[in-house]
Coordinates of N, CA and C in Angstrom, one line a residue:
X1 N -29.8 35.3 -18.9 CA -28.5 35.8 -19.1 C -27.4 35.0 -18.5
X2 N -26.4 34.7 -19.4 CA -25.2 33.5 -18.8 C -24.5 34.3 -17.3
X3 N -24.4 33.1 -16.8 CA -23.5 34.0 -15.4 C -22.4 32.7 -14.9
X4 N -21.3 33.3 -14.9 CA -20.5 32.5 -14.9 C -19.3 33.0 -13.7
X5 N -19.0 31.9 -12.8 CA -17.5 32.6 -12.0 C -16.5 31.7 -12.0
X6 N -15.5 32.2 -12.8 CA -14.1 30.9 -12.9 C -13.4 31.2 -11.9
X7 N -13.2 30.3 -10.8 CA -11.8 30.7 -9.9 C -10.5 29.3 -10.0
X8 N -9.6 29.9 -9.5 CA -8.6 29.5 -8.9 C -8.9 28.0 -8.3
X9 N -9.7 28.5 -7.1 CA -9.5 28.0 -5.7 C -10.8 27.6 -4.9
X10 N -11.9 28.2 -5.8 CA -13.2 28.3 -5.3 C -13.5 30.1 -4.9
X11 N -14.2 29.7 -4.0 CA -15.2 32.0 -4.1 C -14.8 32.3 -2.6
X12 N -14.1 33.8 -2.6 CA -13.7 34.5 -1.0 C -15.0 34.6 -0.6
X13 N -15.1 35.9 0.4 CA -16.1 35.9 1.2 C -16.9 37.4 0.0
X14 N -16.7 38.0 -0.5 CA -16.5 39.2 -1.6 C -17.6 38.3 -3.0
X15 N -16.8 37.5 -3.1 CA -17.0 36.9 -4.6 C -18.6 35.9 -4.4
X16 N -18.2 35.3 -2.6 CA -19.8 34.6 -2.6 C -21.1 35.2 -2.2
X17 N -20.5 36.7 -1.6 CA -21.7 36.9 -1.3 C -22.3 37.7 -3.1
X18 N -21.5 38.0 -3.5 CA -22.1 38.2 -5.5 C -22.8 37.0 -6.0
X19 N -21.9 36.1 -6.0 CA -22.1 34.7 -6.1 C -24.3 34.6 -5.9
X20 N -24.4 34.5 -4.4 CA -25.5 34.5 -4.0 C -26.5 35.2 -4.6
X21 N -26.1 36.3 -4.6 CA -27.0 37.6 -5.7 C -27.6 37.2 -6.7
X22 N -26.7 36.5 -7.3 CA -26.8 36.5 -8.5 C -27.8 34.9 -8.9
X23 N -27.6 34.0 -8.1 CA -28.3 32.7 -7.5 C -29.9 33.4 -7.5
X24 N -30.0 34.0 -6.4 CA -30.8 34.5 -6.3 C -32.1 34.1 -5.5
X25 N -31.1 32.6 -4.6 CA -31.9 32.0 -4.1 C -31.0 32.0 -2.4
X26 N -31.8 31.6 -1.5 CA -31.5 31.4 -0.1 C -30.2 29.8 -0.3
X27 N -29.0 29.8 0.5 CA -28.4 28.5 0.0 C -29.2 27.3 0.5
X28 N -30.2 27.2 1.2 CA -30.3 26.1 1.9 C -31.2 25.1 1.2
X29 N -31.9 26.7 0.1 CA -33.1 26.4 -1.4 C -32.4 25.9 -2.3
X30 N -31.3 25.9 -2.3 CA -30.5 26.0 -3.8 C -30.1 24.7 -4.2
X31 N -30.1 24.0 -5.5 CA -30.1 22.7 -5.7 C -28.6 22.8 -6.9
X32 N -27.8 22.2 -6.5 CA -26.4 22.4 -7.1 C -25.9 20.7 -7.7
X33 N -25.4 20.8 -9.1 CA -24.6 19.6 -9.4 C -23.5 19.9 -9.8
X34 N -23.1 18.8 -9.1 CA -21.0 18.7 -9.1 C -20.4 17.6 -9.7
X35 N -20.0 18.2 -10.6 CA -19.3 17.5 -12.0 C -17.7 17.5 -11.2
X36 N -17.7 15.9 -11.1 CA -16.0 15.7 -10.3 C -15.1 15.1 -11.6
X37 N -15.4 15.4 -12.9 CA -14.5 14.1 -13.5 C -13.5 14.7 -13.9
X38 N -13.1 15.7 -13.3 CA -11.1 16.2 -14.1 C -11.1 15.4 -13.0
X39 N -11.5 15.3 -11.8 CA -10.2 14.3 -10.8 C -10.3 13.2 -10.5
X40 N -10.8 12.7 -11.3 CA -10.7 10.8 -11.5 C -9.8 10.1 -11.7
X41 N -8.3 10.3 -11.9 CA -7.1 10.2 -12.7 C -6.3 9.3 -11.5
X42 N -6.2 9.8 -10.0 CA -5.9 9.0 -9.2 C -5.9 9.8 -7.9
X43 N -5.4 9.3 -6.7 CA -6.6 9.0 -5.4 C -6.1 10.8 -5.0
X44 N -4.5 11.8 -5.4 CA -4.4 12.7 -5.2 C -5.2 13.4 -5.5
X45 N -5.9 13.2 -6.6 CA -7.0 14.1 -7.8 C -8.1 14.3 -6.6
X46 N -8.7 12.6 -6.5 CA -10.0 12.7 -6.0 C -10.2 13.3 -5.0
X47 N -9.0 13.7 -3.9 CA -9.3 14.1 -2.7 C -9.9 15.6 -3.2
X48 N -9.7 16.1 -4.1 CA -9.7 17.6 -4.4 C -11.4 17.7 -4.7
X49 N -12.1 16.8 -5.3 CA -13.4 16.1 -4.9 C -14.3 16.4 -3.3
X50 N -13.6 15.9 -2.6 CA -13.7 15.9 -1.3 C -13.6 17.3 -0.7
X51 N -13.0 18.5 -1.4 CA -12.5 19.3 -1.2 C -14.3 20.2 -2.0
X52 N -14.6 19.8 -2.8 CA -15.1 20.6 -4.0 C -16.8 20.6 -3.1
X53 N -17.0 19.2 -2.7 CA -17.9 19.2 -1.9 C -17.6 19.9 -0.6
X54 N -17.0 19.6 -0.1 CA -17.1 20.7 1.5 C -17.3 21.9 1.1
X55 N -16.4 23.0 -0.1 CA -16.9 24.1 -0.4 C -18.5 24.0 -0.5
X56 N -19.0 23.6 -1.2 CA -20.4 23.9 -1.4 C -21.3 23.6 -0.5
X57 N -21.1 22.9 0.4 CA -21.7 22.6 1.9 C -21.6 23.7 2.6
X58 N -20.1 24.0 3.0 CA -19.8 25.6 3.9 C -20.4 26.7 2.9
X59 N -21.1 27.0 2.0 CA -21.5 27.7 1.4 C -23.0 27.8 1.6
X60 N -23.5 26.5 2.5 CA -24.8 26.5 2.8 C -25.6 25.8 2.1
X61 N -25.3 25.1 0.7 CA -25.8 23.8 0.5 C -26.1 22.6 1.0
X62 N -27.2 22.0 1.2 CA -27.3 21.4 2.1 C -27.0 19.9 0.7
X63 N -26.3 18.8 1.5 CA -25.8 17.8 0.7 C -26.9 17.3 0.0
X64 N -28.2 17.4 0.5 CA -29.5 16.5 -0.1 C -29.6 17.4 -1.7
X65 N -28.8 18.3 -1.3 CA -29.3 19.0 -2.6 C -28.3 19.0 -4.0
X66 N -27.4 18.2 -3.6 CA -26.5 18.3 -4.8 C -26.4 16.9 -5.2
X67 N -26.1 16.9 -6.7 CA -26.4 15.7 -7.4 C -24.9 15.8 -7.8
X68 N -24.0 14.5 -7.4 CA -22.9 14.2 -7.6 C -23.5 13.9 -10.1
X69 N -22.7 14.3 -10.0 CA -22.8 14.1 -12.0 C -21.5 13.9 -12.6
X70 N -21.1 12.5 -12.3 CA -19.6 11.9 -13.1 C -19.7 11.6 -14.4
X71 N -19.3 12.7 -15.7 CA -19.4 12.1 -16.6 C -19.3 10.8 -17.2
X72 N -18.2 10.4 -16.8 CA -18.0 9.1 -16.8 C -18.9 7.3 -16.7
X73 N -19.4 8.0 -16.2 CA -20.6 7.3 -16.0 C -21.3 6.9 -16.9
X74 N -21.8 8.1 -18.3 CA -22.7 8.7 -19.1 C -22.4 8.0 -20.5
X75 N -22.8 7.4 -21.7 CA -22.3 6.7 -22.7 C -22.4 7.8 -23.3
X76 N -21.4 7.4 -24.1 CA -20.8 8.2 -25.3 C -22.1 8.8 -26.2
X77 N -22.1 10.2 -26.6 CA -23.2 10.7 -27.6 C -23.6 9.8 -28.9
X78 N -24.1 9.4 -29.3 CA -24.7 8.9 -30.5 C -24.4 7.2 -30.1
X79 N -24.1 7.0 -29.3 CA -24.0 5.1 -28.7 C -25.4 5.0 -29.1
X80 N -25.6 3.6 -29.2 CA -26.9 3.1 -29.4 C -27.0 2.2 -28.2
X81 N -27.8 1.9 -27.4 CA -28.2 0.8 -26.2 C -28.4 -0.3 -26.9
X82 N -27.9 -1.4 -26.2 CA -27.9 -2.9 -26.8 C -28.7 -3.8 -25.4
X83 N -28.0 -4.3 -24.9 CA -28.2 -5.2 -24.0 C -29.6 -4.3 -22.6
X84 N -29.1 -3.0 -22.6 CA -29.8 -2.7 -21.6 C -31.0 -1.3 -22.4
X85 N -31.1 -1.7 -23.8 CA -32.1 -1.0 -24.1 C -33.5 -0.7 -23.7
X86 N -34.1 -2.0 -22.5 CA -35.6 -2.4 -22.3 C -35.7 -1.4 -20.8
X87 N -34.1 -1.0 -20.8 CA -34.7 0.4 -19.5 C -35.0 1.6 -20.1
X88 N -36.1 2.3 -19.2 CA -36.5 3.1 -19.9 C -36.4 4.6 -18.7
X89 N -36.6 3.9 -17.3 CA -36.2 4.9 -16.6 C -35.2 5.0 -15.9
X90 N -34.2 5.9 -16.9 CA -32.6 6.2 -16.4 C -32.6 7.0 -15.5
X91 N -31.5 6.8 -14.2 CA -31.4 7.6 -13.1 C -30.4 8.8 -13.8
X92 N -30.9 10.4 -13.6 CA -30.3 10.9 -14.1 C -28.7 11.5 -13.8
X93 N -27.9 10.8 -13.1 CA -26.7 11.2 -13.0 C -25.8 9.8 -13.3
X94 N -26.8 9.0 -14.3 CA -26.6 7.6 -15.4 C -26.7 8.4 -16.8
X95 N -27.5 9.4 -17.5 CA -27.6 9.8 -18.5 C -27.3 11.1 -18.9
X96 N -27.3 11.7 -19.8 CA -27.5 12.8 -20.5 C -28.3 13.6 -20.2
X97 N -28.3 14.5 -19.5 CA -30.1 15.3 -18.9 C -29.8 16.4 -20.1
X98 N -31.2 16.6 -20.4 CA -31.2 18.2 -21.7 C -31.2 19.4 -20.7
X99 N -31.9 20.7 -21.9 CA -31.1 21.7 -20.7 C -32.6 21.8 -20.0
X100 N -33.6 21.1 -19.9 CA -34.8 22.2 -19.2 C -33.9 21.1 -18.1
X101 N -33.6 19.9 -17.7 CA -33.7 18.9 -16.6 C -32.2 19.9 -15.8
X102 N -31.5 20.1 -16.5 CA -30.1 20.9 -16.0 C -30.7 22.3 -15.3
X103 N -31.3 22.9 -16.0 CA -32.0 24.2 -15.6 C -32.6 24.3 -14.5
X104 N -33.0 23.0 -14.0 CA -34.0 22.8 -13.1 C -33.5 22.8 -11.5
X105 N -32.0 23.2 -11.9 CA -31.3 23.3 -10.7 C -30.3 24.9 -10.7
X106 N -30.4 25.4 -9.8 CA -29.1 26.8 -9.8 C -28.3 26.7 -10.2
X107 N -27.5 25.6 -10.0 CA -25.9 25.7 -9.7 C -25.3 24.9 -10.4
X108 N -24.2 25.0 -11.5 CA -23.1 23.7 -11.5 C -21.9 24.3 -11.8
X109 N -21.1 23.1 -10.7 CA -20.3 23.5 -10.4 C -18.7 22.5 -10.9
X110 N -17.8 22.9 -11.5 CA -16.8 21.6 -12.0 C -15.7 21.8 -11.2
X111 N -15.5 20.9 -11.2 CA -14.6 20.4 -9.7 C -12.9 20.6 -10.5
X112 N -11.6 20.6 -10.2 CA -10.1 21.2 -10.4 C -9.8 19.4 -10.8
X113 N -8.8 19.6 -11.4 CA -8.2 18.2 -11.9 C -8.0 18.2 -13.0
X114 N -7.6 17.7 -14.0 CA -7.4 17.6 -15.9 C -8.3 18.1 -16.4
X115 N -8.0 19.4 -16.6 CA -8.6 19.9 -17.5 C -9.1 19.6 -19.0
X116 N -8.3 19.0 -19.7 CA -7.9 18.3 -20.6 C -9.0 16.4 -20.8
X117 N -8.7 16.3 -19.7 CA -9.8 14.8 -19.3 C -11.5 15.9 -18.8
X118 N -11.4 16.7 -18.5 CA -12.5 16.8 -18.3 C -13.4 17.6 -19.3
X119 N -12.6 18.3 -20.3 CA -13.3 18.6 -21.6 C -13.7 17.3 -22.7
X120 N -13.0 16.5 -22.3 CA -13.0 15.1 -23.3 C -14.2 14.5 -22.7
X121 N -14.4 14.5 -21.3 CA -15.3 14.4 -21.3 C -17.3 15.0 -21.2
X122 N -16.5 15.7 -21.4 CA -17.9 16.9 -21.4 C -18.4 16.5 -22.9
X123 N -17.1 16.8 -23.9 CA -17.6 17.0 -25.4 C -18.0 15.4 -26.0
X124 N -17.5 13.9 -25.6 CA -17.7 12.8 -25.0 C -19.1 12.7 -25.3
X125 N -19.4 13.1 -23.8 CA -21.0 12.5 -23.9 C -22.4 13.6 -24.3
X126 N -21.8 14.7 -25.0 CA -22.4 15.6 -25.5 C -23.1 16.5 -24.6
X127 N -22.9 16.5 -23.6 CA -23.4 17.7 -22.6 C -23.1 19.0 -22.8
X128 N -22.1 19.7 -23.9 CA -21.6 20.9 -24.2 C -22.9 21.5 -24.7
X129 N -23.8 21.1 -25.7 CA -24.9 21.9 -26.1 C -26.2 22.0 -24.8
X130 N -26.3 21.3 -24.2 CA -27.7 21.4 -23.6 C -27.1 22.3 -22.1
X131 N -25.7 21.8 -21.7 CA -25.4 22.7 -21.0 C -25.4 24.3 -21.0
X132 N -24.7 25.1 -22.4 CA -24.8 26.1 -23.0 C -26.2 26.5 -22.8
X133 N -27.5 25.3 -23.6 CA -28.4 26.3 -23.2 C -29.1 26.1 -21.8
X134 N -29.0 25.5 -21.1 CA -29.1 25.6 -19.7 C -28.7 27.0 -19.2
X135 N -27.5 27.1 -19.0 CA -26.4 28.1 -18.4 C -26.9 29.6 -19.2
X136 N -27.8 29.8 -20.4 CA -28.6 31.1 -20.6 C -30.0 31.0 -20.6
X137 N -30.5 30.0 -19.6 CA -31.6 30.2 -19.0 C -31.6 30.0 -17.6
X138 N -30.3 30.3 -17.0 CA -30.3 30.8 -15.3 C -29.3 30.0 -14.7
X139 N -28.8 28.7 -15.7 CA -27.9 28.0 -14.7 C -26.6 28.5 -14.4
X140 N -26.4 28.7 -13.2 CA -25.4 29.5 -12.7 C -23.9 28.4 -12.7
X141 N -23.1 28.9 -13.3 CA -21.7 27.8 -13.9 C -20.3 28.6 -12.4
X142 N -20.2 27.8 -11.7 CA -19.2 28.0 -11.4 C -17.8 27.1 -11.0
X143 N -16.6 27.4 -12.2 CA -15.6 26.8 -11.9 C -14.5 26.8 -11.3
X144 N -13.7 25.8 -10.8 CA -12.6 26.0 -9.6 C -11.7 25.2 -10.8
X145 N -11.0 25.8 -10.7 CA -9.8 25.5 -11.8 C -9.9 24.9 -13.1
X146 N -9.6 23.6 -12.9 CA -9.4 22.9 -14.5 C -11.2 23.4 -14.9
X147 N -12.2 23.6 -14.0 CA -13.4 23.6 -14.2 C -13.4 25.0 -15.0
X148 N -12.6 25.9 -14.8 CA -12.7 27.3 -14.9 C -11.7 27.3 -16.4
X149 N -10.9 26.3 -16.8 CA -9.9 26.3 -18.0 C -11.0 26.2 -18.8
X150 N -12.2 24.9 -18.9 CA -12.4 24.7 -19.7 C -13.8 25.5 -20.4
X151 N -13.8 26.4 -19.3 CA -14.9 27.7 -20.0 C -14.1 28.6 -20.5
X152 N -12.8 28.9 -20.8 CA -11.8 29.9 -21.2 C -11.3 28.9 -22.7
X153 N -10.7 29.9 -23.1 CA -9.5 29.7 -24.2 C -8.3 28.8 -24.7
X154 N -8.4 28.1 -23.2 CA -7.0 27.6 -23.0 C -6.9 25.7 -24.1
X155 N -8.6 25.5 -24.7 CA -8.3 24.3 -26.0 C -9.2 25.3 -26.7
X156 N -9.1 24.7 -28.2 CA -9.4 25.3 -29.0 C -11.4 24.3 -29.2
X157 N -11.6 23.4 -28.6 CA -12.8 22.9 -28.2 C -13.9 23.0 -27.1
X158 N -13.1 24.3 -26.4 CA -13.7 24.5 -24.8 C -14.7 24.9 -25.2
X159 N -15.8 25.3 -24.0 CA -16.6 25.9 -24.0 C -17.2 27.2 -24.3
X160 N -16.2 28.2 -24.7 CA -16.1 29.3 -25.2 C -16.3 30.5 -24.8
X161 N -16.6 30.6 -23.3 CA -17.4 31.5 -22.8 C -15.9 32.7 -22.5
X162 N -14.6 32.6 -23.0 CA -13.9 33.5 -22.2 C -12.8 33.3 -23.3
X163 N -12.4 34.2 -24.0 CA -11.4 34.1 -25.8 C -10.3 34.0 -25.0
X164 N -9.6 34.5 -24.0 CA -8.5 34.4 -23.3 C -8.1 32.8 -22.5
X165 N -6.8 32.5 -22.5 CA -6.4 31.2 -21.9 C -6.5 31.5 -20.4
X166 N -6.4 31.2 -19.5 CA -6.2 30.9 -18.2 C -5.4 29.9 -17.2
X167 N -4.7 30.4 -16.3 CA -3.7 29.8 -15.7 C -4.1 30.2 -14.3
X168 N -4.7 29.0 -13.5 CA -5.0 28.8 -12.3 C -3.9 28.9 -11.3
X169 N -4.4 29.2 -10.0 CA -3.0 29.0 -8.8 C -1.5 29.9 -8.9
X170 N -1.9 30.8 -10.0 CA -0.7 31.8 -9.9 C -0.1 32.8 -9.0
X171 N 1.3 32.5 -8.9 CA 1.7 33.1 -7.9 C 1.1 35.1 -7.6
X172 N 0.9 35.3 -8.9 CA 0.4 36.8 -9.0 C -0.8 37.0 -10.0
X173 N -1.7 37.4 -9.2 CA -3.0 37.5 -10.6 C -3.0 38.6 -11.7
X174 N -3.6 38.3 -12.5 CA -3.3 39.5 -13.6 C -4.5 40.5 -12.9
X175 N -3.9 42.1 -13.1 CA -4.8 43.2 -12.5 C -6.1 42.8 -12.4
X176 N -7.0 43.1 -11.5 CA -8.4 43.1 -11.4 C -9.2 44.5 -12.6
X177 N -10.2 44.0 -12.9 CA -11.2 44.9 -13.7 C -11.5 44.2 -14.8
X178 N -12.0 44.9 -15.8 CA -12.7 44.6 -17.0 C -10.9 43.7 -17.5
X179 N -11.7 42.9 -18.0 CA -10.9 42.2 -19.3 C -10.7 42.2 -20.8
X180 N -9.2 42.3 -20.9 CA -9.2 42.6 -22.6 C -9.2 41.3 -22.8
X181 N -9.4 41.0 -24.6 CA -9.9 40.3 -25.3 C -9.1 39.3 -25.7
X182 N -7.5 39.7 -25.5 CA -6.7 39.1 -25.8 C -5.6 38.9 -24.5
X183 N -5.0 37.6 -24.5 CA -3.3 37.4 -23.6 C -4.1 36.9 -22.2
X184 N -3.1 36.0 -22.1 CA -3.4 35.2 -21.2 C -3.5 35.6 -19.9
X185 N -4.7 35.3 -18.8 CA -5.2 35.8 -17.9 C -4.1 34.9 -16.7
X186 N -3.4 35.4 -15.6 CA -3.1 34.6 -14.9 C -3.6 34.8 -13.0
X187 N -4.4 33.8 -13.0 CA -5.9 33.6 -12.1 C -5.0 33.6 -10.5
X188 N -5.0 33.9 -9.9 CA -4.3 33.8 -8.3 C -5.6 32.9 -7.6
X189 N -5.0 32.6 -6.5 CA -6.2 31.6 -5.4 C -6.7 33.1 -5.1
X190 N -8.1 33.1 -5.2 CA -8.8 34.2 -4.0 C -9.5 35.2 -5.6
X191 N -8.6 34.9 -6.7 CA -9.5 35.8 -7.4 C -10.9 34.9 -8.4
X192 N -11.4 35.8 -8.8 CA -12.3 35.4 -9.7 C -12.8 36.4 -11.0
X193 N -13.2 35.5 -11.9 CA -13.2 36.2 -12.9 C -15.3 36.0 -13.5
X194 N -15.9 37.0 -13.5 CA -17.2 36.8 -13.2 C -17.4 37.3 -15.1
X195 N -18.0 36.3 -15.8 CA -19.1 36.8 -16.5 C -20.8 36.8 -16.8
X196 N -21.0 37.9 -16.7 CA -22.1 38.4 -16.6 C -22.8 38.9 -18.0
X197 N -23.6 37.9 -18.8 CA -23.7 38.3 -20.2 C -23.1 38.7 -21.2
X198 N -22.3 40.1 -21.9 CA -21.2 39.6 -22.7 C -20.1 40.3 -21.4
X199 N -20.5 40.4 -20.4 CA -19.4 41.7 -19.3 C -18.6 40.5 -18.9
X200 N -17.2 41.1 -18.9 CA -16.3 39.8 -18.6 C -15.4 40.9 -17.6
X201 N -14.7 40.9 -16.5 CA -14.4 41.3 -15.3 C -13.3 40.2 -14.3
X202 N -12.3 40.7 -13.8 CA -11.5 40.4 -12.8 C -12.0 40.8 -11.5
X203 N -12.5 39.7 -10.4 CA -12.6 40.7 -9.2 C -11.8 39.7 -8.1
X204 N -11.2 40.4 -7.4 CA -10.1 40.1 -6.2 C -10.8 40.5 -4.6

């Protein structure tokens, strides 16, 4: 069952210990990849990087266990290898992993920055399908802003998991509770929006 938490800002103390629950694993067990490419754009972005990993450290991931995964990196879907075709064993935060190799880990996590650059390149190197079916066989999705746009509404090529647009870092969040289906959600630092199979929810 898909489980997803879009925030703001990252998870309070409320939202991580659900968070955990729902993991289902001890953090120290837990093996997490962190997708940094909204903030590749320039050096203000990347700090937020630096930011995305500390969260998931203070959270009790231990660094051995998270696999930095820069799209960017990744060639384009349907490229054909020329010069370096005669490799055969790609390191995998060089390639496209399918969903059992994605699945094979709890957690991912997408880092705040261009939203917009970071769906281009999600859809790019085609990780949108194997991700999807990763993420409803346990992989737990959690995003911090632009990470959290592009599971919502806000292009008409996102991810899909949330019909509503989303607007991160708002001065006021829209009421907590179940979510209607329609109008734009506006996300405060500290809230999060959890779905849990088709249950979609505001919690503060």
């Amino acid at each position: 069952m898909r489980t997803l938490f879009l925030t703001s800002n990252g998870l309070n103390e409320k939202t991580t210990s659900l968070f955990w629950k729902y993991v289902g694993k001890e953090p120290i067990d837990t093996k997490a990849i962190l997708v940094p490419s909204a903030a590749a754009e320039n050096d203000g972005a990347r700090e937020g990087i630096i930011v995305c990993m500390e969260r998931l450290m203070n959270m009790g991931i231990s660094v051995n266990n998270i696999l930095i995964y820069d799209l960017a990196l990744l060639l384009s879907d349907g490229y054909k290898r020329t010069y370096s075709s005669y490799v055969r064993d790609i390191p995998a935060q060089l390639r496209l992993m399918n969903a059992l190799e994605l699945a094979q880990y709890d957690v991912i996590a997408f880092c705040g920055g261009n939203a917009r650059t970071l769906l281009d390149e999600v859809n790019r190197t085609g990780l949108s399908e194997p991700l999807k079916q990763a993420i409803e066989k346990g992989l737990v999705y959690l995003g911090i802003s632009a990470g959290s746009m592009i599971a919502a509404g806000n292009f008409a090529d996102s991810l899909g998991y949330l019909a509503n647009p989303l607007t991160p870092h708002a001065e006021k969040g829209s009421p907590c509770g179940e979510i209607s289906k329609e109008g734009l959600i506006e996300l405060a630092d500290g809230q999060t929006i959890l779905i849990k199979g088709e249950c979609q929810e505001i919690i503060c």
